[in-house]
Amino acid sequence: MLAVTCPRDRLLPSEDLGASWRAVRPRPPGIHLDSAASSRQSHRALEAAAHHARHESELGGYVAEATADDLLQQGRSVLGGLVGMAAADVAFVESAQAALVALLSGWRLPAGSRVACLPGEYAPNVAQLRAAGLRPEPLPVDDLGRADVDAVARLLADAPPRFVHLTHIGSHRGLLQPARETAALCREAGVPLVLDAAQSLGHVDVDLGADVVYGTSRKWLAGPRGVGILFARPAIAAQLVPVLPEPEGVPPLRAFESGEAHVAGRIGLVVAVGEHLAAGPDQVRERLAALGRATRELLDGVAGWQVVEPVEEPTATTTLRAPDGVDVLETRTRLLTEHGIVLSAIGPERAPGEMTSPVLRVSPHLDATIEDLEALAAAL
Amino acid sequence: MLAVTCPRDRLLPSEDLGASWRAVRPRPPGIHLDSAASSRQSHRALEAAAHHARHESELGGYVAEATADDLLQQGRSVLGGLVGMAAADVAFVESAQAALVALLSGWRLPAGSRVACLPGEYAPNVAQLRAAGLRPEPLPVDDLGRADVDAVARLLADAPPRFVHLTHIGSHRGLLQPARETAALCREAGVPLVLDAAQSLGHVDVDLGADVVYGTSRKWLAGPRGVGILFARPAIAAQLVPVLPEPEGVPPLRAFESGEAHVAGRIGLVVAVGEHLAAGPDQVRERLAALGRATRELLDGVAGWQVVEPVEEPTATTTLRAPDGVDVLETRTRLLTEHGIVLSAIGPERAPGEMTSPVLRVSPHLDATIEDLEALAAAL
């Protein structure tokens, strides 16, 4: 599926898409390669949120929200479409983490219920599972931390957990997990699949048959901070017990949507999702994967830095292990202050079940160029 | 303390304050009398939030946040000052409700612990207390629903609850609860006082000696939606168990601040609080109380509507019971659509322990005028 790309050509698929993505957002003072942390909003998304906030000030917060009702519902519908669900299956919350907490607080599973998740699971997720009284147990993985589909099938047959929690792409490693295969196995086994799509929504295909999906606005969808999304199919939503139920006729999941919220940010996200769709999700994925590949080809071995991911991994996120004697956090600071290059240092506490040393994370969005990656290679 | 005000004079204390409050915010298309729901932000607060969001898009979300670190810490310090606490005692969250949830989830009190709260407690608060396994029991009150201080003293002596939860001003009734007296009694009895200041922060004095205070940005402080504040004294913060602890040296309450958040909104709130302080909290309180008094004097008995609060109650919030045969929700809609007057209809489900019928809630902020209130009287 991927176009064969050679960085020496200095060309990536859909260079026009890169250029148009770049043209509609504020000009960065440096080089932004940090979309796995927080992406760059477009002028239109920024303006939509600012305009709604002004509208709130003119009309009152709740009158303004009522005038935006149709737009918000359209947003739920379009977001739902990204994961193969309907508007009724979508709840706006504050962050991916808030979505997980909302799910777990509503599900009220018996204490000690077993949940299978990756050994490299995001530490705050593990902490939330434990805080909900659940018992996280490792999914079988290969040496890189990718779920082993055959072994997962055996686990589901031999000792099915209460649910599988799969983080689709890690925040500490640009590895794409076999979510479609896992979803199919889970469906067969009657075990719900909860997919953490914080790093995958807007990045790769997320319409894979999971029962619950949750994600965030600010990363690959390039929406505002302070907005997250919880998606749950009706069969799961029916199992959730809200603190305060919704009136008759309202979709049950809506009880998990936060009522008092950054509504302006939700408006901004709806605009950002529109831009994602206008860009063409397939083209977006193709270019992001090509950027990831180019990053790995360009950076592996540079000044002794080692790329963790397979070069062909179809994601835009690359992590690098430091050469002996080089401090990752100091390198991140040096790149920012001396070269204006924005990226992240990820410590092992992020995924203590898998990481043994910190990594430098490079995560370009569509507007990045080969020149940006070359500048990083030179600065390393 | 209150200036004697007669609506027939068409003048309220600090008319210059009203005019300057009005001058610095977007011009409303109608008459906004709904600050107990959500207030009108100033141009500067709106611009500060929009500017930070743009900054996030240029620099990356976390680089932008780091550049705003000092401003955010200054904000914690100033907000803490409003309730007599320090910056280390302040955590930014998403809403007042999120603050209560953060407190209860961290406190982890034994199931069945008794909590005293008003019979007219806000229904979502009662639901959260129950969801945390606590047992809400009524504080003794008078006919209007105001805590009876002597009876509270007896309760604290005879059967002290695990903590007292006092909603300082209700969202369904503009009654000011005796929080200072309750705080003193609680301190004597060694019972923590948790003060819900969602309706009182920026409205009346909240520096009263409570152990925990929580509130919101969007009401009387006139900050953005999607930002709330949890304040807790060190002795309480030390009892809270976070899902993920903060590193050594960070104030323990910071673990309850949401990391992934509407940071731009927090910046907007810091600007709004600065404007509140610049206006002079005493003058703000005096004018808000005078607006409440004028509202009650002007509206009581008009077309059969009956004011619930005592005329002299030192708050800006007034509620009205409908005359026989008049629907409150329809009246709210009619006032909005035919007269451009923004206010709220409050159903009895808001405070089912106290309300028996819906009320119309009028809650002017500083920019309201006698003419605005007269227009409401004429429209009723």
PDB file of C-alpha atoms in Angstrom, chain A residues 25-30 32 34 37-43 46-47 50 52-54 56-63 65 94-97 108 123-124 127-128 131 216 218-219 224-227 243-244 259-263 332 336 342, chain B residues 25-30 32 34 37-43 46-47 50 52-54 56-63 65 94-97 108 123-124 127-128 131 216 218-219 224-227 243-244 259-263 332 336 342:
ATOM      1  CA  ARG A  25      -1.776  26.887  10.196  1.00  0.00           C
ATOM      2  CA  PRO A  26       0.342  29.439  12.024  1.00  0.00           C
ATOM      3  CA  ARG A  27       3.951  29.508  10.927  1.00  0.00           C
ATOM      4  CA  PRO A  28       6.121  27.781  13.517  1.00  0.00           C
ATOM      5  CA  PRO A  29       9.237  29.653  14.673  1.00  0.00           C
ATOM      6  CA  GLY A  30      11.185  26.375  14.499  1.00  0.00           C
ATOM      7  CA  HIS A  32       7.720  20.988  15.077  1.00  0.00           C
ATOM      8  CA  ASP A  34       6.045  16.518  18.246  1.00  0.00           C
ATOM      9  CA  ALA A  37       2.542  15.072  22.218  1.00  0.00           C
ATOM     10  CA  SER A  38       0.328  17.803  20.819  1.00  0.00           C
ATOM     11  CA  SER A  39      -0.186  18.847  17.251  1.00  0.00           C
ATOM     12  CA  ARG A  40      -0.482  22.200  15.514  1.00  0.00           C
ATOM     13  CA  GLN A  41      -4.052  23.461  15.068  1.00  0.00           C
ATOM     14  CA  SER A  42      -5.150  25.175  11.899  1.00  0.00           C
ATOM     15  CA  HIS A  43      -6.221  28.814  11.724  1.00  0.00           C
ATOM     16  CA  LEU A  46      -8.319  28.055  16.332  1.00  0.00           C
ATOM     17  CA  GLU A  47     -10.770  30.635  15.051  1.00  0.00           C
ATOM     18  CA  ALA A  50     -12.167  31.512  19.712  1.00  0.00           C
ATOM     19  CA  HIS A  52     -17.463  30.201  20.052  1.00  0.00           C
ATOM     20  CA  ALA A  53     -15.853  31.570  23.228  1.00  0.00           C
ATOM     21  CA  ARG A  54     -16.747  35.091  22.080  1.00  0.00           C
ATOM     22  CA  GLU A  56     -20.501  32.572  24.844  1.00  0.00           C
ATOM     23  CA  SER A  57     -19.529  35.971  26.136  1.00  0.00           C
ATOM     24  CA  GLU A  58     -22.132  37.721  24.001  1.00  0.00           C
ATOM     25  CA  LEU A  59     -25.045  35.307  24.374  1.00  0.00           C
ATOM     26  CA  GLY A  60     -24.258  33.415  27.569  1.00  0.00           C
ATOM     27  CA  GLY A  61     -22.545  30.026  27.696  1.00  0.00           C
ATOM     28  CA  TYR A  62     -25.627  27.862  27.470  1.00  0.00           C
ATOM     29  CA  VAL A  63     -27.422  29.881  24.810  1.00  0.00           C
ATOM     30  CA  GLU A  65     -23.998  25.988  23.274  1.00  0.00           C
ATOM     31  CA  GLU A  94     -11.749  16.274  28.517  1.00  0.00           C
ATOM     32  CA  SER A  95      -8.958  13.918  27.475  1.00  0.00           C
ATOM     33  CA  ALA A  96      -8.211  10.316  26.607  1.00  0.00           C
ATOM     34  CA  GLN A  97      -7.446   9.699  30.264  1.00  0.00           C
ATOM     35  CA  ARG A 108     -18.218  -0.989  37.798  1.00  0.00           C
ATOM     36  CA  ALA A 123       1.713   3.694  33.028  1.00  0.00           C
ATOM     37  CA  PRO A 124      -1.206   6.087  33.759  1.00  0.00           C
ATOM     38  CA  ALA A 127      -2.706   2.994  37.285  1.00  0.00           C
ATOM     39  CA  GLN A 128      -6.330   3.765  36.296  1.00  0.00           C
ATOM     40  CA  ALA A 131      -7.516   2.220  40.792  1.00  0.00           C
ATOM     41  CA  THR A 216      -7.925  12.736  22.124  1.00  0.00           C
ATOM     42  CA  ARG A 218      -4.881  17.356  20.355  1.00  0.00           C
ATOM     43  CA  LYS A 219      -2.614  14.786  18.738  1.00  0.00           C
ATOM     44  CA  PRO A 224      -7.521  21.759  20.631  1.00  0.00           C
ATOM     45  CA  ARG A 225      -6.169  20.552  23.968  1.00  0.00           C
ATOM     46  CA  GLY A 226      -8.715  19.756  26.683  1.00  0.00           C
ATOM     47  CA  VAL A 227     -11.009  17.610  24.520  1.00  0.00           C
ATOM     48  CA  VAL A 243     -23.655   8.806  38.440  1.00  0.00           C
ATOM     49  CA  LEU A 244     -26.707  10.706  37.168  1.00  0.00           C
ATOM     50  CA  GLY A 259     -21.823  18.721  30.793  1.00  0.00           C
ATOM     51  CA  GLU A 260     -19.694  21.537  32.089  1.00  0.00           C
ATOM     52  CA  ALA A 261     -16.850  21.676  29.650  1.00  0.00           C
ATOM     53  CA  HIS A 262     -14.582  23.427  27.178  1.00  0.00           C
ATOM     54  CA  VAL A 263     -17.368  23.505  24.588  1.00  0.00           C
ATOM     55  CA  ARG A 332      15.779  17.256  23.835  1.00  0.00           C
ATOM     56  CA  LEU A 336      14.801  22.957  21.369  1.00  0.00           C
ATOM     57  CA  VAL A 342      10.426  20.478  19.097  1.00  0.00           C
TER      58      VAL A 342
ATOM     59  CA  ARG B  25     -16.427  42.821  27.120  1.00  0.00           C
ATOM     60  CA  PRO B  26     -18.219  42.016  23.860  1.00  0.00           C
ATOM     61  CA  ARG B  27     -21.507  43.844  23.458  1.00  0.00           C
ATOM     62  CA  PRO B  28     -24.392  41.463  24.134  1.00  0.00           C
ATOM     63  CA  PRO B  29     -27.199  41.403  21.564  1.00  0.00           C
ATOM     64  CA  GLY B  30     -29.725  41.271  24.428  1.00  0.00           C
ATOM     65  CA  HIS B  32     -27.608  38.894  30.013  1.00  0.00           C
ATOM     66  CA  ASP B  34     -27.437  34.585  33.787  1.00  0.00           C
ATOM     67  CA  ALA B  37     -25.004  29.746  34.772  1.00  0.00           C
ATOM     68  CA  SER B  38     -22.089  31.211  32.862  1.00  0.00           C
ATOM     69  CA  SER B  39     -20.783  34.735  32.815  1.00  0.00           C
ATOM     70  CA  ARG B  40     -19.516  37.028  30.085  1.00  0.00           C
ATOM     71  CA  GLN B  41     -15.741  36.963  29.574  1.00  0.00           C
ATOM     72  CA  SER B  42     -13.794  40.140  28.894  1.00  0.00           C
ATOM     73  CA  HIS B  43     -11.985  40.829  25.632  1.00  0.00           C
ATOM     74  CA  LEU B  46     -10.872  35.821  25.571  1.00  0.00           C
ATOM     75  CA  GLU B  47      -7.767  37.079  23.839  1.00  0.00           C
ATOM     76  CA  ALA B  50      -6.995  32.498  22.078  1.00  0.00           C
ATOM     77  CA  HIS B  52      -2.224  30.804  24.119  1.00  0.00           C
ATOM     78  CA  ALA B  53      -4.014  28.381  21.778  1.00  0.00           C
ATOM     79  CA  ARG B  54      -2.246  30.014  18.833  1.00  0.00           C
ATOM     80  CA  GLU B  56       0.409  26.084  21.197  1.00  0.00           C
ATOM     81  CA  SER B  57      -0.030  25.752  17.475  1.00  0.00           C
ATOM     82  CA  GLU B  58       3.210  27.610  16.747  1.00  0.00           C
ATOM     83  CA  LEU B  59       5.449  26.143  19.443  1.00  0.00           C
ATOM     84  CA  GLY B  60       3.770  22.871  20.356  1.00  0.00           C
ATOM     85  CA  GLY B  61       1.392  22.411  23.284  1.00  0.00           C
ATOM     86  CA  TYR B  62       3.961  21.539  25.907  1.00  0.00           C
ATOM     87  CA  VAL B  63       6.545  24.130  24.907  1.00  0.00           C
ATOM     88  CA  GLU B  65       2.678  25.512  28.442  1.00  0.00           C
ATOM     89  CA  GLU B  94     -12.022  21.007  34.439  1.00  0.00           C
ATOM     90  CA  SER B  95     -15.027  22.110  36.487  1.00  0.00           C
ATOM     91  CA  ALA B  96     -16.357  22.356  40.019  1.00  0.00           C
ATOM     92  CA  GLN B  97     -17.830  18.875  39.587  1.00  0.00           C
ATOM     93  CA  ARG B 108     -10.865   7.229  49.774  1.00  0.00           C
ATOM     94  CA  ALA B 123     -28.342  16.881  43.163  1.00  0.00           C
ATOM     95  CA  PRO B 124     -25.143  16.073  41.177  1.00  0.00           C
ATOM     96  CA  ALA B 127     -24.911  11.745  43.521  1.00  0.00           C
ATOM     97  CA  GLN B 128     -21.107  12.094  43.627  1.00  0.00           C
ATOM     98  CA  ALA B 131     -21.012   7.240  44.186  1.00  0.00           C
ATOM     99  CA  THR B 216     -15.389  27.209  38.753  1.00  0.00           C
ATOM    100  CA  ARG B 218     -17.083  30.484  34.263  1.00  0.00           C
ATOM    101  CA  LYS B 219     -19.528  31.985  36.735  1.00  0.00           C
ATOM    102  CA  PRO B 224     -13.665  30.575  30.411  1.00  0.00           C
ATOM    103  CA  ARG B 225     -15.755  27.422  30.529  1.00  0.00           C
ATOM    104  CA  GLY B 226     -13.920  24.125  31.061  1.00  0.00           C
ATOM    105  CA  VAL B 227     -11.794  25.273  34.007  1.00  0.00           C
ATOM    106  CA  VAL B 243      -3.702   7.509  41.131  1.00  0.00           C
ATOM    107  CA  LEU B 244      -0.166   8.491  40.120  1.00  0.00           C
ATOM    108  CA  GLY B 259      -2.160  17.278  33.218  1.00  0.00           C
ATOM    109  CA  GLU B 260      -3.841  17.060  29.862  1.00  0.00           C
ATOM    110  CA  ALA B 261      -6.160  20.011  29.841  1.00  0.00           C
ATOM    111  CA  HIS B 262      -7.577  23.195  28.394  1.00  0.00           C
ATOM    112  CA  VAL B 263      -4.459  25.106  29.410  1.00  0.00           C
ATOM    113  CA  ARG B 332     -37.581  31.387  30.107  1.00  0.00           C
ATOM    114  CA  LEU B 336     -35.050  34.740  25.427  1.00  0.00           C
ATOM    115  CA  VAL B 342     -30.973  35.503  29.074  1.00  0.00           C
TER     116      VAL B 342
END
